[in-house]
Amino acid sequence: MRVEFEVLGPVMARDADSGRPIALKGPRHRAVLARLIAARRRVVPVPRLAADLWEDDAPPGAVPALRTFVAALRRALEPDRPPRAPARLLITEGPGYALRTGPDTVDAWRFETALTDATTPAALDTALALWHGPAYADFPEASWARTERSRLGELRLQAVERRARLLLDRGRAAEAVPDLDAHVTEHPWREDGWRLLALALYRAGRQGEALAVLRRARALLVEQLGVDPGPALRRLEADILAQAGHLEGTAGGVEQVWERTAAAYDRAVGGGSRVRLESTVGLLRELAVTGGGGLEAARDQRTAAVAAAEELGDPELTARVIGAYDVPAIWTRVDDPEHAARVVASAERTLAALPPDAHPAARARLLATVAVESRGTRSARGPRAAGEAVRLARELGDAPLLAFTLNGLFMQSCRGSGLAGRREEIGAELVTLGERHALPSYGILGRLIRLQARCARADFAGADAQAAAAERLAERYDRPLVGVFTQWYGALRLAETGTVPQAAAAYRAAADGLPDAGMPGLAAGLLPLALLGLRIRHGLPLEPEPEPDPEEGPEAAAPGAAYRAADWGPYAPWTRPLLLLARNRRAEAAAALRTLPPPPYDLLYEAMWCLTARAAALLGDRETLARARAELAPAAGELAGAGSGLLTLGPVADYL
């Protein structure tokens, strides 16, 4: 039995599946449970628990009685627990007891989470609906509950006022009035409540009532507390008398249309609807291209959506849910390998479960998902899935599907060196699809792929044109993440055509935007690798000289520690031999080179082989040199690493 607990009102426990209350016997049993919930999963020592239960006047038999209450609670909460088996919920730990229940099983905890995440009035309505009376209503005088009751009560009042502010921001002032009126009647000392009520009345065209509300607030405060209204209330009254223009607010048509449409959808489409699940994935797809926070949130919720679809046992629905997340991907290393592996596993299970008469498009989308999410690995499944997906899409003549499958083909196009030409072809086809079939996200992807391919061939004029086209599309269609890649391209261009200080400054400026981009697979280790490539490209020592510390004046030195201790992320194995050699630790460098794995199949494949070749040359490792030469020979006309569009280690020919 799964158990949920309620403390926002009378203290109760329920069977989560049936919703039926669980019998908790007498008030002492409920008090023990409530006290442990208030402890928020922490252990409450037995003497403290007994003192709280009997308000510091515990009888001689208090501790044995307490153990009896705990035993009865355990039987009620875990009726199927075998005799002598350890309790799972109400556990004994050290000197006392703890209730180790999940964060989503207590209504007060769910309320706090919802309050943190809520950005719409509807979300706050859902959070406030969890309340059925004062918190810990059974124990109004208990000292142990006093602080928690007060804290939760304050959060509830803040939620009411925050909901009103959101309604006002969205041009729905009239809807805010009734609840605000009740709010200030019940809590007359909350000046922000009075301010919001008066503002809502004014925006609803009820100017006289707004002024009457402010005067009522003034009378209460002066007569009952002997204080004048605060500056916010006084300023609002003056603004209403002057009919100040800013009081009308800035809620636009877009916000109102969104709110009304979302509300209508909530009313029309049931919470457990399969249509709602598919609509959710559509929203996640749009969320993923809005910026860093949106991308991370979409990635987190996508796994939950796929799991929910699989639970329904309908493989065709699951295929639609998985395949609908066709978010263009430009970087060939995944941001969250564990998440990607789960998605691939779900896609493979769904492929196996699809009925023979399932539409080929469903199969193609699942195969494209496998190709995209298995990028950077050395598995042979990814290229096969990509090729099959593109074939099916071409047979169907489905342009959006073809664009998605070409993205999968691009993700699997780094399985060797010298493949920039092949990626250029994929990018060109995506650009054409984007322009002919109104697929702007894939048009942008095609431009960025072509930018990378032109960089690999040192065609910076061509790369400039692709960057400019991508930025124009990004501005028109509100795709902020494009700027991350074009800024890094600008730094790469300086690395080849500018001075070392200029390029280093540009790389650092580009790196400043990575923490907010929501792409840890891109960010990890990228800046130190770019700076290392810059030093190699210009023949500088790999260990930088001490630099002045600006906080301590030009005479002080910060001896390059930040560079040496840099987080090299996934590139650490390939940089380690060279860094050890720079510190004259030759034996360790040779050992690191011997254990070096082959580079992953991604856009920095040639760069990793060039680092390997450089270390092997310095160490005289001819076997590794021969292997590196064979791997790099097809890329003889390219710049190492520049196929990423982000950084370069110079011409591959120099290493050959």
XYZ file of C-alpha atoms in Angstrom:
656
model
C 0.000 0.000 0.000
C 1.241 3.476 -0.927
C 0.444 6.006 1.780
C -0.138 9.756 1.509
C -0.367 12.142 4.451
C -2.394 15.311 5.013
C -1.577 18.035 7.531
C -3.084 21.066 5.733
C -6.221 20.657 7.813
C -7.000 17.635 10.019
C -4.096 15.176 10.203
C -4.861 12.116 8.090
C -3.250 9.212 6.276
C -4.755 7.773 3.097
C -4.289 4.787 0.840
C -2.847 6.622 -2.180
C -4.415 4.252 -4.717
C -7.976 4.125 -3.390
C -8.050 7.480 -1.595
C -9.602 5.850 1.477
C -8.579 7.171 4.924
C -6.452 4.862 7.066
C -7.760 4.332 10.596
C -5.237 5.826 13.038
C -7.067 5.000 16.296
C -6.881 7.755 18.943
C -5.564 11.317 19.096
C -2.201 10.227 20.558
C -1.547 8.089 17.499
C -2.317 11.019 15.207
C -0.130 13.243 17.381
C 2.851 10.887 16.991
C 2.335 10.819 13.230
C 1.914 14.598 12.999
C 5.022 15.218 15.120
C 7.127 12.992 12.860
C 5.771 14.666 9.714
C 6.653 18.060 11.195
C 10.212 16.761 11.698
C 10.515 16.439 7.889
C 12.159 12.984 7.753
C 14.549 13.766 10.632
C 14.861 11.496 13.660
C 12.955 12.616 16.769
C 14.517 11.120 19.928
C 12.094 9.128 22.083
C 12.397 11.440 25.151
C 11.677 14.497 22.975
C 8.724 12.773 21.338
C 7.271 11.783 24.699
C 7.744 15.303 26.074
C 6.021 16.809 23.034
C 3.151 14.358 23.265
C 2.446 15.084 26.914
C 3.639 18.723 26.851
C 6.576 18.139 29.254
C 4.307 16.410 31.781
C 4.892 12.836 30.664
C 3.596 10.099 33.026
C 5.981 7.359 34.273
C 4.759 4.950 31.575
C 5.097 7.452 28.733
C 7.878 5.694 26.825
C 6.221 2.224 26.791
C 2.943 3.902 25.784
C 4.769 5.734 22.999
C 6.197 2.472 21.687
C 2.673 1.029 21.679
C 1.443 3.981 19.609
C 4.311 3.518 17.158
C 3.607 -0.216 16.802
C -0.077 0.493 16.110
C 0.839 3.137 13.532
C 3.185 0.739 11.784
C 0.430 -1.872 11.527
C -1.953 0.728 10.088
C 0.539 2.190 7.594
C 2.093 -1.096 6.442
C -0.611 -3.762 6.903
C 1.114 -6.205 4.545
C 4.521 -6.071 6.229
C 5.585 -9.598 7.290
C 6.152 -10.202 11.014
C 9.611 -9.132 12.218
C 10.367 -7.472 8.873
C 11.863 -3.972 9.324
C 9.465 -1.069 8.909
C 9.763 0.902 5.696
C 7.930 4.110 6.632
C 7.993 4.669 10.380
C 11.503 3.516 11.155
C 13.608 3.220 14.282
C 16.942 4.948 13.904
C 19.447 5.660 16.649
C 17.727 7.177 19.680
C 14.304 7.687 18.152
C 11.869 7.444 15.259
C 11.582 9.004 11.811
C 8.927 8.951 9.112
C 10.868 8.263 5.909
C 8.174 9.025 3.372
C 8.693 10.460 -0.108
C 8.708 14.196 -0.829
C 5.482 13.916 -2.853
C 3.480 12.040 -0.207
C 2.802 14.879 2.268
C 0.388 17.598 1.178
C 2.379 20.333 2.947
C 5.555 19.341 1.125
C 3.730 19.164 -2.203
C 2.311 22.616 -1.519
C 5.775 24.078 -0.935
C 7.125 22.501 -4.126
C 4.136 23.714 -6.125
C 4.545 27.199 -4.696
C 8.183 27.279 -5.806
C 7.410 26.075 -9.331
C 4.097 27.863 -9.965
C 4.123 30.539 -12.671
C 0.397 30.694 -13.489
C -2.798 31.335 -11.508
C -3.974 27.815 -12.389
C -0.869 26.290 -10.806
C -1.430 28.294 -7.636
C -5.103 27.273 -7.597
C -3.939 23.650 -7.608
C -1.512 24.328 -4.762
C -4.088 26.185 -2.648
C -6.644 23.413 -3.215
C -4.484 21.188 -0.996
C -5.639 23.172 2.051
C -8.671 21.916 4.007
C -8.307 24.048 7.143
C -5.490 25.386 9.335
C -2.273 23.361 9.206
C -2.156 20.620 11.873
C -5.752 21.567 12.757
C -6.051 18.799 15.403
C -3.251 20.330 17.467
C -3.900 24.086 17.702
C -2.225 24.408 21.119
C 0.707 22.021 20.655
C 3.992 23.866 21.072
C 5.798 21.546 18.645
C 3.291 22.447 15.883
C 3.279 26.197 16.487
C 6.263 27.135 14.336
C 5.259 24.846 11.475
C 1.645 26.051 11.572
C 2.807 29.653 11.435
C 5.289 29.035 8.611
C 2.830 27.131 6.438
C 0.097 29.659 7.123
C 2.337 32.494 5.978
C 3.205 30.589 2.792
C -0.503 30.119 2.107
C -1.180 33.852 2.460
C 1.743 34.602 0.160
C 0.305 32.155 -2.387
C -3.072 33.924 -2.329
C -1.406 37.281 -2.933
C 0.926 35.895 -5.579
C -2.040 34.385 -7.434
C -3.720 37.802 -7.403
C -0.583 39.459 -8.800
C -0.443 36.917 -11.633
C -4.092 37.541 -12.473
C -3.445 41.288 -12.551
C -0.359 40.788 -14.740
C -2.498 38.836 -17.202
C -5.266 41.402 -17.445
C -7.756 39.382 -15.367
C -8.342 41.924 -12.600
C -12.066 41.197 -12.126
C -11.287 37.528 -11.371
C -8.929 38.541 -8.576
C -11.442 40.688 -6.673
C -13.618 38.079 -4.834
C -10.729 36.101 -3.345
C -8.847 39.261 -2.387
C -11.948 40.638 -0.691
C -12.217 37.473 1.419
C -8.469 37.550 2.026
C -8.383 41.049 3.557
C -11.529 40.374 5.583
C -9.857 37.363 7.190
C -6.389 38.968 7.443
C -6.979 42.718 7.784
C -3.384 43.577 8.781
C -1.832 42.488 5.454
C -1.284 45.764 3.656
C -0.253 44.064 0.407
C -3.646 42.340 0.344
C -5.410 45.710 0.561
C -3.144 47.167 -2.120
C -3.844 44.295 -4.523
C -7.601 44.502 -3.912
C -7.697 48.252 -4.589
C -5.570 47.845 -7.732
C -7.772 44.995 -8.995
C -10.911 47.092 -8.476
C -9.341 50.047 -10.282
C -8.330 47.917 -13.267
C -11.816 46.391 -13.326
C -13.245 49.878 -13.832
C -14.417 50.303 -10.233
C -12.425 53.398 -9.251
C -14.766 54.526 -6.462
C -14.708 51.123 -4.790
C -10.923 51.061 -5.047
C -10.697 54.338 -3.113
C -13.256 53.085 -0.575
C -11.134 49.976 0.034
C -8.040 52.088 0.686
C -9.944 54.292 3.128
C -11.292 51.211 4.875
C -7.745 49.919 5.236
C -6.610 53.282 6.639
C -9.442 53.312 9.218
C -8.619 49.786 10.405
C -4.912 50.460 10.738
C -5.359 53.780 12.527
C -8.174 52.741 14.836
C -7.011 49.237 15.690
C -3.226 49.581 15.601
C -2.647 53.312 15.818
C -0.449 53.392 12.676
C -0.818 55.084 9.313
C -0.851 53.027 6.097
C 2.561 52.241 4.653
C 4.090 54.058 1.656
C 2.770 51.513 -0.900
C -0.849 52.096 0.116
C -0.412 55.875 0.289
C 1.239 55.969 -3.129
C -1.513 53.832 -4.668
C -4.231 56.143 -3.315
C -2.480 59.172 -4.789
C -2.031 57.396 -8.140
C -5.722 56.408 -8.282
C -6.798 59.986 -7.542
C -4.469 61.141 -10.333
C -5.574 58.279 -12.631
C -1.902 57.511 -13.287
C -1.362 55.720 -16.579
C 0.945 53.049 -15.148
C -1.907 51.638 -13.036
C -3.424 50.053 -16.141
C -0.633 47.480 -16.234
C 1.117 45.979 -19.232
C -0.746 42.718 -19.750
C -0.811 42.059 -23.485
C -2.986 40.057 -25.781
C -0.517 37.168 -25.937
C -0.691 36.517 -22.197
C -4.484 36.680 -22.175
C -4.844 34.353 -25.145
C -2.413 31.869 -23.555
C -4.197 31.911 -20.209
C -7.658 31.534 -21.705
C -6.620 28.801 -24.099
C -4.812 26.874 -21.350
C -7.833 27.178 -19.085
C -10.163 25.984 -21.852
C -7.857 23.030 -22.564
C -7.790 22.095 -18.871
C -11.573 22.100 -18.802
C -12.039 20.184 -22.045
C -9.291 17.546 -21.867
C -9.231 15.173 -18.898
C -6.152 14.879 -16.723
C -5.578 11.221 -17.617
C -6.210 11.716 -21.330
C -3.803 10.254 -23.870
C -4.304 13.391 -25.924
C -2.987 15.411 -22.977
C 0.140 13.246 -22.848
C 0.856 13.847 -26.529
C 0.138 17.568 -26.130
C 2.609 17.653 -23.242
C 5.390 16.371 -25.489
C 4.537 19.069 -28.020
C 4.972 21.690 -25.310
C 8.253 20.101 -24.202
C 9.534 20.274 -27.768
C 8.798 24.007 -27.903
C 10.199 24.523 -24.405
C 13.501 22.893 -25.384
C 14.334 25.607 -27.929
C 13.545 28.583 -25.656
C 16.889 28.666 -23.858
C 18.958 26.958 -21.177
C 16.348 26.648 -18.440
C 13.725 25.474 -20.898
C 16.045 22.897 -22.412
C 16.920 21.402 -19.025
C 13.267 21.330 -17.921
C 12.189 19.710 -21.186
C 14.897 17.068 -20.889
C 13.837 16.221 -17.329
C 10.133 15.988 -18.127
C 10.619 14.082 -21.370
C 11.698 10.934 -19.529
C 8.620 11.142 -17.311
C 6.360 11.527 -20.355
C 7.888 8.473 -22.034
C 7.547 6.417 -18.850
C 3.905 7.482 -18.516
C 3.245 6.421 -22.106
C 4.890 3.022 -21.594
C 2.786 2.413 -18.485
C -0.357 2.639 -20.623
C 0.785 -0.410 -22.610
C 0.029 1.058 -26.052
C 3.185 0.850 -28.220
C 1.766 3.081 -30.959
C 0.972 5.816 -28.438
C 4.440 5.400 -26.920
C 5.972 5.681 -30.396
C 4.136 8.965 -30.941
C 5.220 10.314 -27.554
C 8.871 9.361 -28.120
C 8.953 10.480 -31.752
C 7.207 13.813 -31.171
C 10.289 15.150 -29.361
C 12.109 15.975 -32.601
C 14.216 18.795 -31.152
C 17.107 19.630 -33.515
C 20.486 18.627 -32.078
C 23.753 20.192 -33.244
C 26.269 18.912 -30.666
C 27.419 15.323 -31.044
C 27.896 14.636 -27.339
C 24.790 14.092 -25.202
C 24.096 16.373 -22.240
C 22.862 13.582 -19.972
C 24.122 10.087 -20.932
C 21.851 8.347 -18.413
C 18.775 10.141 -19.731
C 19.770 9.376 -23.325
C 20.275 5.684 -22.531
C 16.799 5.486 -20.974
C 15.227 7.089 -24.040
C 17.083 4.725 -26.379
C 15.991 1.712 -24.311
C 12.363 2.889 -24.413
C 12.573 3.450 -28.173
C 14.031 -0.024 -28.748
C 11.331 -1.663 -26.590
C 8.663 0.220 -28.479
C 10.127 -0.749 -31.862
C 9.995 -4.391 -30.820
C 6.389 -4.042 -29.602
C 4.969 -2.199 -32.633
C 2.382 -4.271 -34.542
C 3.267 -5.267 -38.122
C 0.682 -2.862 -39.549
C 2.009 0.173 -37.631
C 2.590 3.216 -39.815
C 6.178 3.373 -41.141
C 6.451 6.957 -39.880
C 6.209 5.713 -36.293
C 9.059 3.298 -36.927
C 11.134 5.997 -38.649
C 10.724 8.418 -35.727
C 11.772 5.760 -33.226
C 14.824 4.878 -35.333
C 15.739 8.565 -35.660
C 15.438 8.907 -31.874
C 17.835 5.980 -31.404
C 20.274 7.614 -33.834
C 20.123 11.034 -32.169
C 20.301 9.798 -28.568
C 23.104 7.268 -29.169
C 25.408 9.913 -30.652
C 29.004 9.923 -29.558
C 29.018 6.211 -28.763
C 30.871 3.528 -30.674
C 27.809 1.298 -30.973
C 27.024 0.119 -34.510
C 23.289 0.439 -33.818
C 23.197 4.231 -34.240
C 24.386 4.374 -37.891
C 22.104 1.483 -38.881
C 19.107 3.142 -37.232
C 19.921 6.472 -38.907
C 20.209 4.939 -42.371
C 16.961 2.975 -42.037
C 15.107 6.035 -40.705
C 16.203 8.216 -43.652
C 15.190 5.503 -46.122
C 11.688 5.238 -44.651
C 11.268 9.016 -44.571
C 12.271 9.364 -48.234
C 9.836 6.622 -49.241
C 7.023 8.380 -47.373
C 7.851 11.813 -48.833
C 7.324 13.347 -45.381
C 9.438 16.537 -45.165
C 9.314 17.105 -41.351
C 10.060 13.423 -40.793
C 12.941 13.537 -43.279
C 14.409 16.539 -41.463
C 14.295 14.656 -38.139
C 15.907 11.559 -39.631
C 18.622 13.648 -41.301
C 19.408 15.037 -37.860
C 19.973 11.446 -36.729
C 22.184 10.840 -39.772
C 24.220 13.949 -38.898
C 24.640 12.750 -35.292
C 26.164 9.528 -36.641
C 28.379 11.237 -39.244
C 31.573 11.398 -37.157
C 32.604 7.762 -37.350
C 35.987 8.607 -38.784
C 37.936 11.667 -39.887
C 37.597 13.818 -42.985
C 33.799 13.633 -43.150
C 33.084 17.385 -43.256
C 32.003 17.071 -46.890
C 29.360 14.509 -45.999
C 28.075 16.741 -43.210
C 27.974 19.685 -45.633
C 25.582 17.661 -47.827
C 23.315 16.883 -44.870
C 23.302 20.545 -43.834
C 22.463 21.708 -47.360
C 19.495 19.320 -47.555
C 18.233 20.512 -44.175
C 18.468 24.140 -45.322
C 16.403 23.282 -48.406
C 13.793 21.428 -46.347
C 13.608 24.291 -43.888
C 13.016 26.866 -46.623
C 10.568 24.848 -48.738
C 8.455 23.404 -45.929
C 8.495 26.147 -43.254
C 10.691 24.215 -40.824
C 12.727 27.065 -39.291
C 14.356 25.020 -36.527
C 15.749 22.573 -39.077
C 16.720 25.436 -41.374
C 18.805 26.828 -38.498
C 20.284 23.384 -37.841
C 21.274 23.089 -41.503
C 22.984 26.484 -41.395
C 24.964 25.561 -38.276
C 26.015 22.225 -39.801
C 27.219 24.020 -42.920
C 29.066 26.530 -40.725
C 30.912 23.635 -39.070
C 31.762 22.039 -42.411
C 33.090 25.324 -43.829
C 35.192 25.843 -40.682
C 36.725 22.391 -41.097
C 37.922 23.456 -44.571
C 39.075 26.906 -43.366
C 36.433 28.555 -45.577
C 35.712 31.386 -43.165
C 33.924 33.551 -45.724
C 31.458 30.711 -46.293
C 31.172 30.090 -42.550
C 30.476 33.802 -41.967
C 27.546 33.642 -44.398
C 26.083 30.594 -42.661
C 26.479 32.189 -39.208
C 24.725 35.355 -40.358
C 21.852 33.366 -41.892
C 21.461 31.293 -38.728
C 21.372 34.419 -36.561
C 18.708 36.044 -38.767
C 16.508 32.963 -38.451
C 17.166 32.781 -34.707
C 16.048 36.381 -34.234
C 12.919 35.871 -36.341
C 11.867 32.661 -34.607
C 13.185 33.373 -31.083
C 15.875 30.692 -30.851
C 18.356 32.106 -28.295
C 20.650 29.078 -28.142
C 21.884 29.765 -31.687
C 23.927 32.654 -30.318
C 25.933 30.248 -28.161
C 27.310 28.538 -31.265
C 27.837 31.641 -33.384
C 29.725 33.348 -30.543
C 32.033 30.349 -30.224
C 32.506 30.396 -33.989
C 33.632 34.026 -33.702
C 36.254 32.971 -31.162
C 37.453 30.129 -33.419
C 37.781 32.567 -36.312
C 39.953 34.845 -34.174
C 42.083 31.839 -33.191
C 42.933 31.396 -36.882
C 43.038 35.016 -38.030
C 43.641 37.190 -34.932
C 46.148 37.457 -32.117
C 46.422 35.050 -29.206
C 45.165 37.585 -26.599
C 42.191 38.474 -28.814
C 41.250 34.836 -29.328
C 41.734 33.922 -25.654
C 39.495 36.809 -24.576
C 36.861 35.783 -27.120
C 36.929 32.163 -25.921
C 36.509 33.265 -22.304
C 33.624 35.567 -23.224
C 31.938 32.734 -25.122
C 32.432 30.401 -22.160
C 30.661 32.871 -19.866
C 27.390 32.008 -21.607
C 27.713 28.245 -21.261
C 26.474 27.785 -17.654
C 23.057 29.186 -18.640
C 22.788 27.320 -21.945
C 21.472 24.072 -20.451
C 23.994 21.991 -22.439
C 26.469 20.372 -20.033
C 27.597 18.006 -22.792
C 28.839 21.061 -24.665
C 30.147 23.047 -21.702
C 32.221 20.407 -19.903
C 35.920 20.982 -20.537
C 35.384 23.162 -23.613
C 37.161 26.369 -22.517
C 40.417 24.768 -21.325
C 40.478 22.623 -24.472
C 40.017 25.713 -26.670
C 42.835 27.547 -24.835
C 45.078 24.492 -25.115
C 44.419 24.384 -28.855
C 45.253 28.074 -29.103
C 48.633 27.535 -27.416
C 49.422 24.535 -29.628
C 48.352 26.439 -32.759
C 50.715 29.315 -31.972
C 53.645 27.269 -30.626
C 53.327 28.446 -27.029
C 54.258 26.369 -23.951
C 51.312 24.265 -22.842
C 51.761 25.397 -19.245
C 51.045 29.143 -19.301
C 53.357 31.604 -17.602
C 52.212 33.210 -14.325
C 49.708 35.976 -14.957
C 49.233 39.138 -12.863
C 46.427 38.973 -10.348
C 44.387 42.161 -10.980
C 43.207 42.241 -7.363
C 46.756 42.363 -5.991
C 48.424 44.615 -8.512
C 50.730 43.936 -11.468
C 53.627 42.781 -9.284
C 51.671 39.857 -7.791
C 51.506 36.631 -9.772
C 48.872 33.925 -10.012
C 50.987 31.025 -11.320
C 48.624 29.548 -13.935
C 46.952 27.377 -11.302
C 43.479 27.908 -12.690
C 44.581 26.495 -16.065
C 46.439 23.540 -14.589
C 43.565 22.646 -12.275
C 40.951 23.176 -14.997
C 38.098 20.746 -15.345
C 38.973 19.091 -18.639
C 35.683 17.197 -18.555
C 35.421 14.383 -21.106
C 38.666 15.490 -22.806
C 40.880 14.748 -19.800
C 42.281 11.399 -21.080
C 43.561 12.991 -24.322
C 45.037 16.110 -22.718
C 46.654 14.323 -19.783
C 49.763 12.924 -21.586
C 50.639 16.365 -22.991
C 50.105 18.151 -19.683
C 52.276 15.581 -17.892
C 54.992 16.072 -20.511
C 54.783 19.849 -19.989
C 55.629 19.183 -16.333
C 58.517 16.819 -17.247
C 56.683 13.751 -15.910
C 57.644 11.590 -18.866
C 57.042 8.141 -17.353
C 53.543 9.080 -16.223
C 52.824 10.576 -19.640
C 53.908 7.362 -21.383
C 51.695 5.296 -19.084
C 48.736 7.615 -19.733
C 49.287 7.351 -23.491
C 49.411 3.543 -23.367
C 46.009 3.379 -21.646
C 44.382 6.011 -23.856
C 41.051 4.815 -25.274
C 40.058 5.543 -28.875
C 38.274 8.902 -29.131
C 34.466 8.931 -29.192
C 32.800 9.461 -32.540
C 31.977 13.146 -32.229
C 32.852 16.479 -33.846
C 36.188 16.610 -31.987
C 37.302 13.181 -33.228
C 40.187 14.590 -35.299
C 41.203 16.934 -32.471
C 41.562 14.063 -29.995
C 43.645 12.085 -32.472
C 45.890 15.130 -33.027
C 46.482 15.439 -29.278
C 47.292 11.724 -29.219
C 49.694 12.093 -32.165
C 51.497 15.047 -30.566
C 52.057 13.145 -27.321
C 53.169 10.019 -29.212
C 55.688 12.053 -31.240
C 57.182 13.600 -28.100
C 57.418 10.179 -26.468
C 58.676 8.342 -29.567
C 55.724 5.906 -29.528
C 55.838 4.771 -33.179
C 52.996 2.288 -32.886
C 50.588 4.988 -31.694
C 51.952 7.376 -34.332
C 51.190 4.872 -37.093
C 47.650 4.372 -35.805
C 47.093 8.139 -35.510
C 48.372 8.726 -39.030
C 46.007 6.142 -40.459
C 43.061 7.693 -38.609
C 43.914 11.284 -39.585
C 44.955 10.781 -43.236
C 41.416 11.265 -44.662
C 41.277 14.722 -43.028
C 44.559 15.976 -44.536
C 42.866 19.080 -45.988
C 40.993 20.085 -42.822
C 41.608 22.059 -39.630
C 41.726 19.757 -36.601
C 38.695 20.301 -34.386
C 37.265 23.118 -36.495
C 34.495 20.830 -37.729
C 32.944 21.545 -34.344
C 32.566 25.212 -35.256
C 33.961 25.980 -31.791
C 37.747 25.535 -31.627
C 40.763 24.411 -33.597
C 44.170 22.814 -33.073
C 45.441 23.899 -36.491
C 45.807 22.040 -39.824
C 45.691 18.254 -39.693
C 48.454 18.305 -42.322
C 50.867 19.692 -39.731
C 50.294 16.650 -37.542
C 50.577 14.261 -40.483
